[in-house]
PDB file of C-alpha atoms in Angstrom:
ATOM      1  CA  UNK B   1     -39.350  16.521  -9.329  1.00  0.00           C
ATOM      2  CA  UNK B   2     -41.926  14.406  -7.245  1.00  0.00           C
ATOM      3  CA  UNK B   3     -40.644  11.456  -5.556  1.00  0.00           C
ATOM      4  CA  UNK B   4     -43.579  10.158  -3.874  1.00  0.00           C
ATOM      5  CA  UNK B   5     -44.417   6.929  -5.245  1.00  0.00           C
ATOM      6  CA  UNK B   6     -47.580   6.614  -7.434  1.00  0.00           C
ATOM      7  CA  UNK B   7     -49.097   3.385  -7.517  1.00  0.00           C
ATOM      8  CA  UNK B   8     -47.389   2.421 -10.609  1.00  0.00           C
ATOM      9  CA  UNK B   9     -44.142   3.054  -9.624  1.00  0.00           C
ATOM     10  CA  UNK B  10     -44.957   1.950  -5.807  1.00  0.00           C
ATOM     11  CA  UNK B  11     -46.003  -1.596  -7.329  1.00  0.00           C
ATOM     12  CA  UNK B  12     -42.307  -1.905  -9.657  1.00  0.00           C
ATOM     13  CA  UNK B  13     -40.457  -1.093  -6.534  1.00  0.00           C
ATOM     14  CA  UNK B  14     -42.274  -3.713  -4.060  1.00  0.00           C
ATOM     15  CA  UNK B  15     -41.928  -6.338  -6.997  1.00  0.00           C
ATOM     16  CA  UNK B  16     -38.600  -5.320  -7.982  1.00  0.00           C
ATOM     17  CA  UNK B  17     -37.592  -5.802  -3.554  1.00  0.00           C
ATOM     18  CA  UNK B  18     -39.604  -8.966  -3.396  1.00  0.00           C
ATOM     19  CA  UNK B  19     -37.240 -10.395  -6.467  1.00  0.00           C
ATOM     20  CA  UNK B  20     -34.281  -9.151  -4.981  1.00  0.00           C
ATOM     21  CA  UNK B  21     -34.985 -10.413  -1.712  1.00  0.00           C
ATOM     22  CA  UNK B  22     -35.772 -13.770  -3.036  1.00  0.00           C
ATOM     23  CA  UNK B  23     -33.295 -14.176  -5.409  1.00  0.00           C
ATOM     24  CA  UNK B  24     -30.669 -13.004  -2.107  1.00  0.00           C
ATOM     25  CA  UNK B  25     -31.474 -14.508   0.600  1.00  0.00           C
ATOM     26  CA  UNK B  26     -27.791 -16.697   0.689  1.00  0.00           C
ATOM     27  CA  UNK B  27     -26.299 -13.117   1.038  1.00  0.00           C
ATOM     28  CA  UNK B  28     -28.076 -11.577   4.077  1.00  0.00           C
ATOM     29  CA  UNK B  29     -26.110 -11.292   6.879  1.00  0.00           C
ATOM     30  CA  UNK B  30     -27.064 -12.748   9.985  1.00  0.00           C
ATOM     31  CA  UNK B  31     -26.851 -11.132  12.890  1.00  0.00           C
ATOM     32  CA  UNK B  32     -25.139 -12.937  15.673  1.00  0.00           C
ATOM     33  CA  UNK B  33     -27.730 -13.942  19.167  1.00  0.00           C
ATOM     34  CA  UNK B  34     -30.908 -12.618  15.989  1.00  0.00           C
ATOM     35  CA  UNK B  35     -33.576 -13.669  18.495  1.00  0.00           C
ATOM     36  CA  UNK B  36     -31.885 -11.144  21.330  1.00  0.00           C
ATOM     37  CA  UNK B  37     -32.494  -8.319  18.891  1.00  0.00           C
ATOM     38  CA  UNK B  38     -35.110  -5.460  18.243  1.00  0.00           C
ATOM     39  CA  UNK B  39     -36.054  -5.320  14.153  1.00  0.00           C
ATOM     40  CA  UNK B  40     -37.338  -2.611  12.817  1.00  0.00           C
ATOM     41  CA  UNK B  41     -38.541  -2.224   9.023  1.00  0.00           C
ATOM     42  CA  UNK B  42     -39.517   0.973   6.836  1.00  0.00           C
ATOM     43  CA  UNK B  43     -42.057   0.348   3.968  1.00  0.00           C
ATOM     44  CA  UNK B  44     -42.149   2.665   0.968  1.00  0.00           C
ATOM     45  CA  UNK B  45     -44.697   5.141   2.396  1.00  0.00           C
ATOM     46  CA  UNK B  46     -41.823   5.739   5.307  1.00  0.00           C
ATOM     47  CA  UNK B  47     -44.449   4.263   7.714  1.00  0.00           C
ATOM     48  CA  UNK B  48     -42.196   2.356  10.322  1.00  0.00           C
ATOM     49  CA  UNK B  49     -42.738  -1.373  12.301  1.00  0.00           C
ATOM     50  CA  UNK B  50     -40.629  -1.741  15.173  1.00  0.00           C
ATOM     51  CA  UNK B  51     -40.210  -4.391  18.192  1.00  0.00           C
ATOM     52  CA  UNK B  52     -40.127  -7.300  16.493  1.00  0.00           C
ATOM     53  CA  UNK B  53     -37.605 -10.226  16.649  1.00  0.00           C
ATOM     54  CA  UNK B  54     -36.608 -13.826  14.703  1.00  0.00           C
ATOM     55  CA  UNK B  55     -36.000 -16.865  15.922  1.00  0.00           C
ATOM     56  CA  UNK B  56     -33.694 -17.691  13.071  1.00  0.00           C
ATOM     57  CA  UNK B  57     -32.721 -16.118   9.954  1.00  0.00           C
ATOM     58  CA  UNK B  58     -35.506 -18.172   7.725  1.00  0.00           C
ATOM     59  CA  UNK B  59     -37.915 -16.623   9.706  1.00  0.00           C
ATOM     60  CA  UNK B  60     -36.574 -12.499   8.739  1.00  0.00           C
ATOM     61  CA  UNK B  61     -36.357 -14.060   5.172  1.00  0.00           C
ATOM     62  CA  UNK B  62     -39.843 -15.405   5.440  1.00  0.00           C
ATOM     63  CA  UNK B  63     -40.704 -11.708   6.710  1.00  0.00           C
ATOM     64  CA  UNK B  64     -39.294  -9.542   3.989  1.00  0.00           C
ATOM     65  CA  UNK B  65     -41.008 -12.047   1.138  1.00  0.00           C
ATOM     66  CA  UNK B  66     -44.062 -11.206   3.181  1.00  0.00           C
ATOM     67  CA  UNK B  67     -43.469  -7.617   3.721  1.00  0.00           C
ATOM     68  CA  UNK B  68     -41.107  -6.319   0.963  1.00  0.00           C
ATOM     69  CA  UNK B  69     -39.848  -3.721   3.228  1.00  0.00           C
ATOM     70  CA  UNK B  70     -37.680  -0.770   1.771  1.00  0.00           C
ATOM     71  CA  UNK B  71     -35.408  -0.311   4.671  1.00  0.00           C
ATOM     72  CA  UNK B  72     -33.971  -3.002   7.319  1.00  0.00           C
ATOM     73  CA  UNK B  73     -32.861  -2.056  10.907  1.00  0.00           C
ATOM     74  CA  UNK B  74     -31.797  -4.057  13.932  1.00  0.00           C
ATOM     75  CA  UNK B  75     -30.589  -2.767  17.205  1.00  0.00           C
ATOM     76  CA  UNK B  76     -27.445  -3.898  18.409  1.00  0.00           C
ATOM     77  CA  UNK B  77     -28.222  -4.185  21.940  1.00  0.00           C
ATOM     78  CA  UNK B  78     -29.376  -7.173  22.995  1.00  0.00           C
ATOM     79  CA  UNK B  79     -32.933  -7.761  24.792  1.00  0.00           C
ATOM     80  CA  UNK B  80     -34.390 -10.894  26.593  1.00  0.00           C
ATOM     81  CA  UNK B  81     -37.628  -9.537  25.688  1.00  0.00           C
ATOM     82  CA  UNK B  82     -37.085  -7.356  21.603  1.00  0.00           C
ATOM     83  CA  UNK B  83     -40.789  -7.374  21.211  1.00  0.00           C
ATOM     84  CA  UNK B  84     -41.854  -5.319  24.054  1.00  0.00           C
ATOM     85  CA  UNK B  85     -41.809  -1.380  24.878  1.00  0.00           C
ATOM     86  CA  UNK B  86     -38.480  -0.460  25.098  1.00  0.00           C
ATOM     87  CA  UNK B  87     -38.980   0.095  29.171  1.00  0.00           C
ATOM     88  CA  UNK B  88     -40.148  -3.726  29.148  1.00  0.00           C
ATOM     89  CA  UNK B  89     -36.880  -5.140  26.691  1.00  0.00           C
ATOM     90  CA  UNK B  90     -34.327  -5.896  29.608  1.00  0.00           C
ATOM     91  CA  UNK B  91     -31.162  -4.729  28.003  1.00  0.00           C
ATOM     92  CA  UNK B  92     -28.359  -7.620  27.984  1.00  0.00           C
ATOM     93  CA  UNK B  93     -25.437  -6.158  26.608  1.00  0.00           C
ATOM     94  CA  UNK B  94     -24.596  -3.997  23.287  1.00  0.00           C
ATOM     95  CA  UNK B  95     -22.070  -4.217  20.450  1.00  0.00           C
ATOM     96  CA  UNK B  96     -20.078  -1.163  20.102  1.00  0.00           C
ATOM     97  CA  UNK B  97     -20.764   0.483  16.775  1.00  0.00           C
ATOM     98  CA  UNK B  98     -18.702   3.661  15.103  1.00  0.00           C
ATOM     99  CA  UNK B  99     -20.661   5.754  12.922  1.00  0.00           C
ATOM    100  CA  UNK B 100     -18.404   8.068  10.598  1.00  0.00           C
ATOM    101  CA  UNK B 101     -21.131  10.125   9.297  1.00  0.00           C
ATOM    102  CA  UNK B 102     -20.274  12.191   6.583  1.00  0.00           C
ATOM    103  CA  UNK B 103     -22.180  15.506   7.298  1.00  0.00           C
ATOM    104  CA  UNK B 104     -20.300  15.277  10.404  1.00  0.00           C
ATOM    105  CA  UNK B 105     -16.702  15.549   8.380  1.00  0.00           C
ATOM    106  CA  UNK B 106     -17.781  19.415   6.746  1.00  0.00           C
ATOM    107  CA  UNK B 107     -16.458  18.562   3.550  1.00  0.00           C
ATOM    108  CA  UNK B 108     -16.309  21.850   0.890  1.00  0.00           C
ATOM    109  CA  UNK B 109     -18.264  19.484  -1.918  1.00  0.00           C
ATOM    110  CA  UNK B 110     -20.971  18.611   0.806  1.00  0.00           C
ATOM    111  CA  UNK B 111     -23.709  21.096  -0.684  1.00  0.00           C
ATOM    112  CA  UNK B 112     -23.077  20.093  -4.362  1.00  0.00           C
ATOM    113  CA  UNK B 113     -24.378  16.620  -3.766  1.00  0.00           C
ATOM    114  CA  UNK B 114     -27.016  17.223  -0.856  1.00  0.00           C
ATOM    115  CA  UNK B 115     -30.886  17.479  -1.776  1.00  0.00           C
ATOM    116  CA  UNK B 116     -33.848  18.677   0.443  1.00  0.00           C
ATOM    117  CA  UNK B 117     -36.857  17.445  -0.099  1.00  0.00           C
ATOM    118  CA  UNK B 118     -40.618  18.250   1.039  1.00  0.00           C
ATOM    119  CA  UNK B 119     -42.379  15.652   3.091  1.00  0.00           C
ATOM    120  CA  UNK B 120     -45.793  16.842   1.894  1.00  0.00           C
ATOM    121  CA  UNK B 121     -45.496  17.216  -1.769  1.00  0.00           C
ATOM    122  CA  UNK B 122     -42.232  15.311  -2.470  1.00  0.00           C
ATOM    123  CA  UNK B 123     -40.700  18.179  -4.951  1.00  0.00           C
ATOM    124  CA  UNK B 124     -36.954  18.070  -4.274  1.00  0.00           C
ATOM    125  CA  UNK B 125     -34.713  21.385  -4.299  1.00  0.00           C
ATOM    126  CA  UNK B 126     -30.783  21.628  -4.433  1.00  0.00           C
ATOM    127  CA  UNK B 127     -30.763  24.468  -3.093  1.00  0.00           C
ATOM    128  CA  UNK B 128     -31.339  24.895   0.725  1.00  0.00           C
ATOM    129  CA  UNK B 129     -34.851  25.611   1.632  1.00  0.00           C
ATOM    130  CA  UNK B 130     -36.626  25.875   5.236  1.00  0.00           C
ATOM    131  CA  UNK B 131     -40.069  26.380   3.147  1.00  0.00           C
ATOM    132  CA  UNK B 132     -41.098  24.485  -0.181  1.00  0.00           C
ATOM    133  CA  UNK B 133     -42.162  26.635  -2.786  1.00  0.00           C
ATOM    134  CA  UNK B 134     -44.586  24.281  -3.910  1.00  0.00           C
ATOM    135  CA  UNK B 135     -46.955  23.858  -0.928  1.00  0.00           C
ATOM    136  CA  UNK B 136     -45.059  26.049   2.212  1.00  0.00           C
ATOM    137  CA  UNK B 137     -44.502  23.450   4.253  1.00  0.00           C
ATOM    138  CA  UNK B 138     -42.017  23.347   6.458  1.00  0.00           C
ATOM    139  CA  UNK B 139     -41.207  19.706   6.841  1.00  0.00           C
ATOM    140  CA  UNK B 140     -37.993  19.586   4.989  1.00  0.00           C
ATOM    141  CA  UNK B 141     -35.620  17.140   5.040  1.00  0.00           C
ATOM    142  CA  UNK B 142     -32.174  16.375   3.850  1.00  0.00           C
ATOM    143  CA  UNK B 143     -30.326  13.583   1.371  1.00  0.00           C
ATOM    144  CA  UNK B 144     -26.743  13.744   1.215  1.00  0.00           C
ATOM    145  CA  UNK B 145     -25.229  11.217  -1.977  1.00  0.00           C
ATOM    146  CA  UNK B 146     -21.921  11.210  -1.483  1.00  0.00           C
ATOM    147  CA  UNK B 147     -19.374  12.030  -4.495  1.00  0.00           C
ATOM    148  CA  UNK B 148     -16.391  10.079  -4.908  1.00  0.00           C
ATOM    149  CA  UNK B 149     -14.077  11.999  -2.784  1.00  0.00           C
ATOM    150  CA  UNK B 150     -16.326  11.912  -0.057  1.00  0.00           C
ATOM    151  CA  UNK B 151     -16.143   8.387  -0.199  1.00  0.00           C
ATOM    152  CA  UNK B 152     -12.576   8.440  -0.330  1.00  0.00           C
ATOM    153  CA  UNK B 153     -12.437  10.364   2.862  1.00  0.00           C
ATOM    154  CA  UNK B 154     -15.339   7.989   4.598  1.00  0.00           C
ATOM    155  CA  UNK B 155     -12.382   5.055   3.635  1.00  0.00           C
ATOM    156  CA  UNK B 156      -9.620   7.257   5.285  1.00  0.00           C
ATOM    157  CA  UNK B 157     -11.336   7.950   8.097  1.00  0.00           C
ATOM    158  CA  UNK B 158     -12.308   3.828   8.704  1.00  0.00           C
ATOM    159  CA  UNK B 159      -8.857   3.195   8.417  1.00  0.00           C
ATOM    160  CA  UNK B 160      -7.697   6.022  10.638  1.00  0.00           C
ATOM    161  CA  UNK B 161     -10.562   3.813  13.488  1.00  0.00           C
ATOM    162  CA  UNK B 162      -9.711   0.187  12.612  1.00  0.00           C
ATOM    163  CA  UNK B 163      -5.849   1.308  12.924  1.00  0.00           C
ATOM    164  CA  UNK B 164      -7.022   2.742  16.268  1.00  0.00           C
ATOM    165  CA  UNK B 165      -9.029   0.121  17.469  1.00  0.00           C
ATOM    166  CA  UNK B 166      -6.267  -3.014  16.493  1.00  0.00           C
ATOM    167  CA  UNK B 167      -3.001  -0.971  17.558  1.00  0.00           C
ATOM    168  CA  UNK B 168      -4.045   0.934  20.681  1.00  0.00           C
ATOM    169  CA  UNK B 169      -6.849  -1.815  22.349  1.00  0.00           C
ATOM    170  CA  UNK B 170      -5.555  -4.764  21.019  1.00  0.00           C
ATOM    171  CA  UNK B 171      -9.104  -5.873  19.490  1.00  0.00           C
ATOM    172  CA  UNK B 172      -8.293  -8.286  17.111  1.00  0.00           C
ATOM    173  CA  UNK B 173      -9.695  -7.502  13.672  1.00  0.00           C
ATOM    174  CA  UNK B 174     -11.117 -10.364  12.903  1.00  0.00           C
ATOM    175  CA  UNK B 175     -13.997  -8.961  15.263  1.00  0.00           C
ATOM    176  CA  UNK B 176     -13.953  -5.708  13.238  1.00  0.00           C
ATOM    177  CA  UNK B 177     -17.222  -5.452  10.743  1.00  0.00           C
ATOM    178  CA  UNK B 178     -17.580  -2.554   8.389  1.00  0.00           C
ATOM    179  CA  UNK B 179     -20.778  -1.687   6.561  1.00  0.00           C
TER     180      UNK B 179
END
């Protein structure tokens, strides 16, 4: 199976973002201090655009109509300069972020719901491969879509943190943020 967008489907998926940005925009979160913060956006050829910032949350929404970008990132340190080279940024200060990553928990049904895929011809492989058969490349990476127990697990293991975080330091959870 080839997943590299063809034009045809490359077009749908822009058109079908722009929609769904436009249609959403009441539903994006804003990030608190947005004009202290690095953005970074992934279009659907995986080419990446980072260092920029927003004044305000119509200007990102502005930006994504423009841009229809597949992926949305922003850091959660906070710069008084986002838009430079990260030596230039002057760090302010940082929220503190928990990632419970699931290929980190080494669940048994892991490997019946993880694809590799080759980043030169796109053909995707359940089982695990170092070299595609397709082309021999090498560049192979990984997609892990998690089954229902493994989500089950990811919800144990926030509650396990947030029970953690509220009982043991006090932090309030009205602070807390899960995504």
């Amino acid at each position: 199976m080839n997943i590299k967008p063809n034009n045809k489907n490359l077009h749908f998926l822009q058109k079908s973002f722009k929609e769904y940005y436009f249609k959403n925009t009441d539903i994006l979160e804003c990030p608190h201090n947005i004009s202290q913060r690095e953005f970074g956006f992934m279009n659907f050829e995986s080419d990446m655009k980072r260092h920029i910032s927003f004044d305000d949350m119509g200007q990102l929404n502005a930006y994504l109509l423009q841009n229809v970008p597949s992926d949305i990132y922003y850091s959660n340190s906070y710069y008084e300069f986002p838009t430079f080279p990260m030596n230039e940024k002057r760090w302010i200060g940082a929220d503190l972020i928990f990632d419970i990553d699931l290929k980190d928990l080494a669940l048994p049904c892991l490997m019946q719901h993880t694809y590799f895929i080759c980043k030169e011809c796109g053909i995707v492989s359940q089982k695990l491969i170092k070299l595609c058969d397709l082309c021999k490349s090498t560049k192979i990476h990984s997609i892990v879509i998690p089954c229902p127990i493994c989500i089950n697990i990811l919800k144990k293991e926030t509650k396990k943190l947030i029970s953690f975080l509220t009982e043991d330091f006090g932090i309030d959870s009205k602070y807390i943020f899960i995504y």
